[in-house]
Short mmCIF file of C-alpha atoms in Angstrom, two decimals:
data_model
loop_
_atom_site.label_atom_id
_atom_site.label_comp_id
_atom_site.label_asym_id
_atom_site.label_seq_id
_atom_site.Cartn_x
_atom_site.Cartn_y
_atom_site.Cartn_z
CA MET A 1 93.50 183.43 67.85
CA GLU A 2 95.85 181.56 69.64
CA GLY A 3 92.96 181.14 72.77
CA ALA A 4 90.56 180.18 70.35
CA GLU A 5 93.17 177.42 68.65
CA LEU A 6 93.70 176.19 72.64
CA ILE A 7 90.00 176.01 73.07
CA ILE A 8 89.35 173.73 69.73
CA GLN A 9 92.67 171.35 70.28
CA GLU A 10 91.18 171.25 73.99
CA ILE A 11 87.61 170.42 72.41
CA ASN A 12 89.45 168.08 69.81
CA ARG A 13 91.73 166.63 72.90
CA GLU A 14 88.55 165.71 74.68
CA ALA A 15 86.67 164.43 71.63
CA GLU A 16 89.61 162.07 71.00
CA GLN A 17 89.44 160.48 74.10
CA LYS A 18 85.68 160.43 74.43
CA ILE A 19 86.32 158.61 71.18
CA GLN A 20 88.91 156.29 72.63
CA TYR A 21 86.87 155.51 75.80
CA LEU A 22 83.40 154.54 73.38
CA LEU A 23 86.12 152.06 71.25
CA ALA A 24 87.53 150.82 74.27
CA GLU A 25 83.38 150.38 75.94
CA ALA A 26 82.24 148.99 72.86
CA GLN A 27 85.25 146.29 72.19
CA LYS A 28 84.74 145.72 75.70
CA GLU A 29 81.17 144.88 74.98
CA ALA A 30 81.88 143.00 71.89
CA GLU A 31 84.11 140.70 73.65
CA LYS A 32 81.55 140.24 76.57
CA LEU A 33 79.04 139.87 73.95
CA LYS A 34 81.90 137.24 71.91
CA GLU A 35 82.38 135.55 75.09
CA GLU A 36 78.61 135.10 76.26
CA ALA A 37 77.75 133.72 72.53
CA LYS A 38 80.81 131.40 73.44
CA LYS A 39 79.66 130.08 76.34
CA ARG A 40 76.13 129.76 75.07
CA ALA A 41 77.58 128.05 72.18
CA GLU A 42 79.25 125.54 74.30
CA ALA A 43 76.29 125.14 76.64
CA LYS A 44 74.15 124.32 73.77
CA ALA A 45 77.05 121.92 72.48
CA GLU A 46 77.18 120.19 75.54
CA TRP A 47 73.35 119.81 75.77
CA ILE A 48 73.28 118.55 72.07
CA LEU A 49 76.19 115.54 73.19
CA ARG A 50 74.61 114.99 76.18
CA LYS A 51 70.90 114.49 73.91
CA ALA A 52 72.86 112.76 71.43
CA LYS A 53 74.28 110.20 74.57
CA THR A 54 71.50 109.85 76.26
CA GLN A 55 69.69 108.96 72.51
CA ALA A 56 72.42 106.50 71.96
CA GLU A 57 72.42 104.99 75.20
CA ILE A 58 68.54 104.37 74.80
CA GLU A 59 69.01 103.32 71.02
CA LYS A 60 72.03 100.89 72.79
CA GLN A 61 69.71 99.74 75.29
CA ARG A 62 66.64 98.95 73.03
CA ILE A 63 68.98 96.79 70.01
CA ILE A 64 70.09 95.23 73.49
CA ALA A 65 66.65 94.56 74.73
CA ASN A 66 65.52 93.45 70.79
CA ALA A 67 68.76 90.96 70.70
CA LYS A 68 68.18 89.73 73.84
CA LEU A 69 64.26 88.89 73.16
CA GLU A 70 65.32 87.36 69.65
CA VAL A 71 67.51 84.90 71.01
CA ARG A 72 65.10 83.83 73.75
CA LYS A 73 62.43 83.62 71.05
CA LYS A 74 64.84 81.64 68.93
CA LYS A 75 66.29 79.35 72.09
CA LEU A 76 62.65 78.92 73.22
CA ALA A 77 61.60 77.68 69.16
CA VAL A 78 64.60 75.23 69.46
CA GLN A 79 63.79 73.97 72.69
CA GLU A 80 59.92 73.66 71.52
CA GLU A 81 61.18 71.86 68.89
CA LEU A 82 63.47 69.36 70.53
CA ILE A 83 61.10 69.01 73.20
CA ARG A 84 58.50 68.16 70.42
CA LYS A 85 61.42 65.55 68.73
CA VAL A 86 61.69 63.87 72.16
CA ILE A 87 57.64 63.25 72.63
CA GLU A 88 57.77 62.07 69.29
CA SER A 89 60.49 59.67 69.50
CA LEU A 90 58.84 58.46 72.55
CA LYS A 91 55.75 57.83 70.87
CA GLU A 92 57.35 55.75 68.53
CA ARG A 93 59.09 54.09 70.97
CA LEU A 94 56.13 53.20 73.16
CA ALA A 95 54.42 51.97 69.72
CA SER A 96 56.86 49.66 68.53
CA LEU A 97 57.55 47.77 72.15
CA PRO A 98 58.16 44.47 71.98
CA ASP A 99 55.76 41.78 73.32
CA ASP A 100 57.84 41.33 76.33
CA GLU A 101 57.97 44.33 77.35
CA TYR A 102 54.42 45.93 76.26
CA PHE A 103 52.44 43.01 77.93
CA PRO A 104 53.54 44.10 81.79
CA MET A 105 53.01 47.58 81.12
CA LEU A 106 49.09 46.79 79.52
CA VAL A 107 48.83 44.96 82.77
CA GLU A 108 50.18 47.91 85.04
CA LEU A 109 47.73 50.17 82.86
CA THR A 110 44.93 48.18 83.48
CA VAL A 111 45.45 47.65 86.97
CA LYS A 112 45.92 51.36 87.92
CA ALA A 113 42.55 51.82 86.04
CA VAL A 114 40.54 48.99 87.82
CA GLU A 115 41.83 50.32 90.96
CA GLU A 116 40.74 53.75 89.57
CA LEU A 117 37.25 52.63 88.57
CA GLY A 118 36.68 50.03 91.50
CA VAL A 119 33.88 48.07 89.86
CA GLU A 120 33.86 44.08 89.56
CA SER A 121 33.72 43.48 85.66
CA VAL A 122 35.75 45.98 83.37
CA VAL A 123 35.56 46.22 79.11
CA ILE A 124 38.63 46.93 78.02
CA HIS A 125 39.53 49.37 74.78
CA SER A 126 42.88 49.33 72.18
CA ASN A 127 44.32 48.89 68.97
CA GLU A 128 44.21 45.60 67.39
CA ARG A 129 47.66 44.89 68.08
CA THR A 130 47.00 45.29 72.07
CA LEU A 131 43.67 43.76 71.84
CA LYS A 132 45.41 40.28 70.22
CA LEU A 133 48.15 40.08 72.74
CA ILE A 134 45.81 40.20 75.75
CA VAL A 135 43.84 37.77 73.72
CA GLU A 136 47.01 35.65 73.12
CA ARG A 137 48.05 35.82 76.90
CA LEU A 138 44.34 36.63 78.55
CA ALA A 139 44.79 33.45 81.39
CA GLU A 140 47.77 35.38 82.53
CA PHE A 141 46.49 38.58 82.27
CA LYS A 142 43.62 37.96 84.27
CA GLU A 143 45.66 35.76 86.97
CA LYS A 144 47.97 39.03 87.36
CA ILE A 145 45.46 41.08 87.44
CA LYS A 146 43.84 39.40 89.88
CA GLU A 147 47.14 38.92 92.18
CA ALA A 148 47.72 43.02 92.10
CA VAL A 149 44.43 43.72 92.62
CA GLY A 150 43.28 41.06 95.46
CA ARG A 151 40.16 40.43 93.62
CA GLU A 152 39.09 38.40 90.69
CA VAL A 153 38.11 40.63 88.17
CA GLU A 154 35.91 40.06 85.25
CA ILE A 155 37.19 41.23 81.82
CA THR A 156 35.50 41.91 78.77
CA LEU A 157 37.66 42.87 75.27
CA GLY A 158 35.50 45.53 73.55
CA GLU A 159 35.95 46.91 69.78
CA PRO A 160 39.73 48.11 68.85
CA VAL A 161 40.05 52.04 69.00
CA GLN A 162 43.35 54.26 67.54
CA THR A 163 46.02 54.67 69.73
CA ILE A 164 49.47 54.24 69.87
CA GLY A 165 48.99 51.67 72.99
CA GLY A 166 48.24 51.69 76.45
CA VAL A 167 44.15 50.94 77.06
CA ILE A 168 40.82 52.46 77.46
CA VAL A 169 38.71 50.56 80.58
CA GLU A 170 35.52 51.18 81.61
CA SER A 171 33.02 49.42 83.69
CA THR A 172 30.18 47.64 81.63
CA ASP A 173 27.96 50.18 81.00
CA GLY A 174 30.52 52.65 80.09
CA SER A 175 29.35 55.14 82.85
CA VAL A 176 32.88 55.40 84.03
CA ARG A 177 36.21 55.38 82.08
CA VAL A 178 39.83 55.74 82.76
CA ASP A 179 41.98 56.28 79.85
CA ASN A 180 45.11 55.24 80.12
CA THR A 181 46.11 55.15 76.44
CA PHE A 182 49.79 55.94 75.84
CA GLU A 183 48.61 59.02 74.53
CA SER A 184 46.53 60.45 77.28
CA ARG A 185 49.66 59.60 79.62
CA ILE A 186 51.80 61.45 78.12
CA GLU A 187 49.39 64.53 77.86
CA ARG A 188 48.59 63.89 81.28
CA PHE A 189 51.88 63.87 82.08
CA GLU A 190 53.22 66.45 79.49
CA SER A 191 53.94 69.18 82.10
CA GLU A 192 56.38 66.82 84.07
CA LEU A 193 57.79 65.22 81.29
CA ARG A 194 58.44 68.86 79.10
CA ALA A 195 60.37 70.24 82.39
CA THR A 196 62.13 66.78 82.47
CA VAL A 197 62.85 66.97 78.73
CA ALA A 198 64.10 70.49 79.00
CA LYS A 199 66.01 69.67 82.08
CA ALA A 200 68.04 66.61 79.98
CA LEU A 201 68.31 69.23 77.06
CA PHE A 202 69.63 72.17 78.30
CA GLY A 203 69.94 72.12 82.29
#
């Protein structure tokens, strides 16, 4: 019996050792899996964090870009409104020029038109106020044009037209004309005028 017991004890001892070994291996495997899971979790958390940061940066840039665009739109709208007001103010100023300031301008505008047309006789159209002023100072008007262009120019006054001022000068047969009304000149020089106004207002 004693030998059998020894054998049984040896078997039990070996079994216990094997069990302890297996438990230790299982513990190691469990720790390894736990560590790998932790690393995967950390990597995933880091990836999620990086993705969140990237998305946050993209959103931030989008918001900044939209804000800049909105500011630019508002600035352009304000600039446009101010330029419009300046041009309107200019038109009002031109429409209400005193005769002593207005008359030399009429002479200059007519001279430019006559030189451009290169004809001997012209018909002048403008608003009623302008035609009346030319009629009142017709001799002086013709003389100043003659002095400026260096030749006699036959001048006829045509029918009134809708304009704030300036003149439309055309050949007597109506085949060619030069529109030197204030509106037309402002329109022709509007780009330059707008640039000047914008620089004065916004630098």
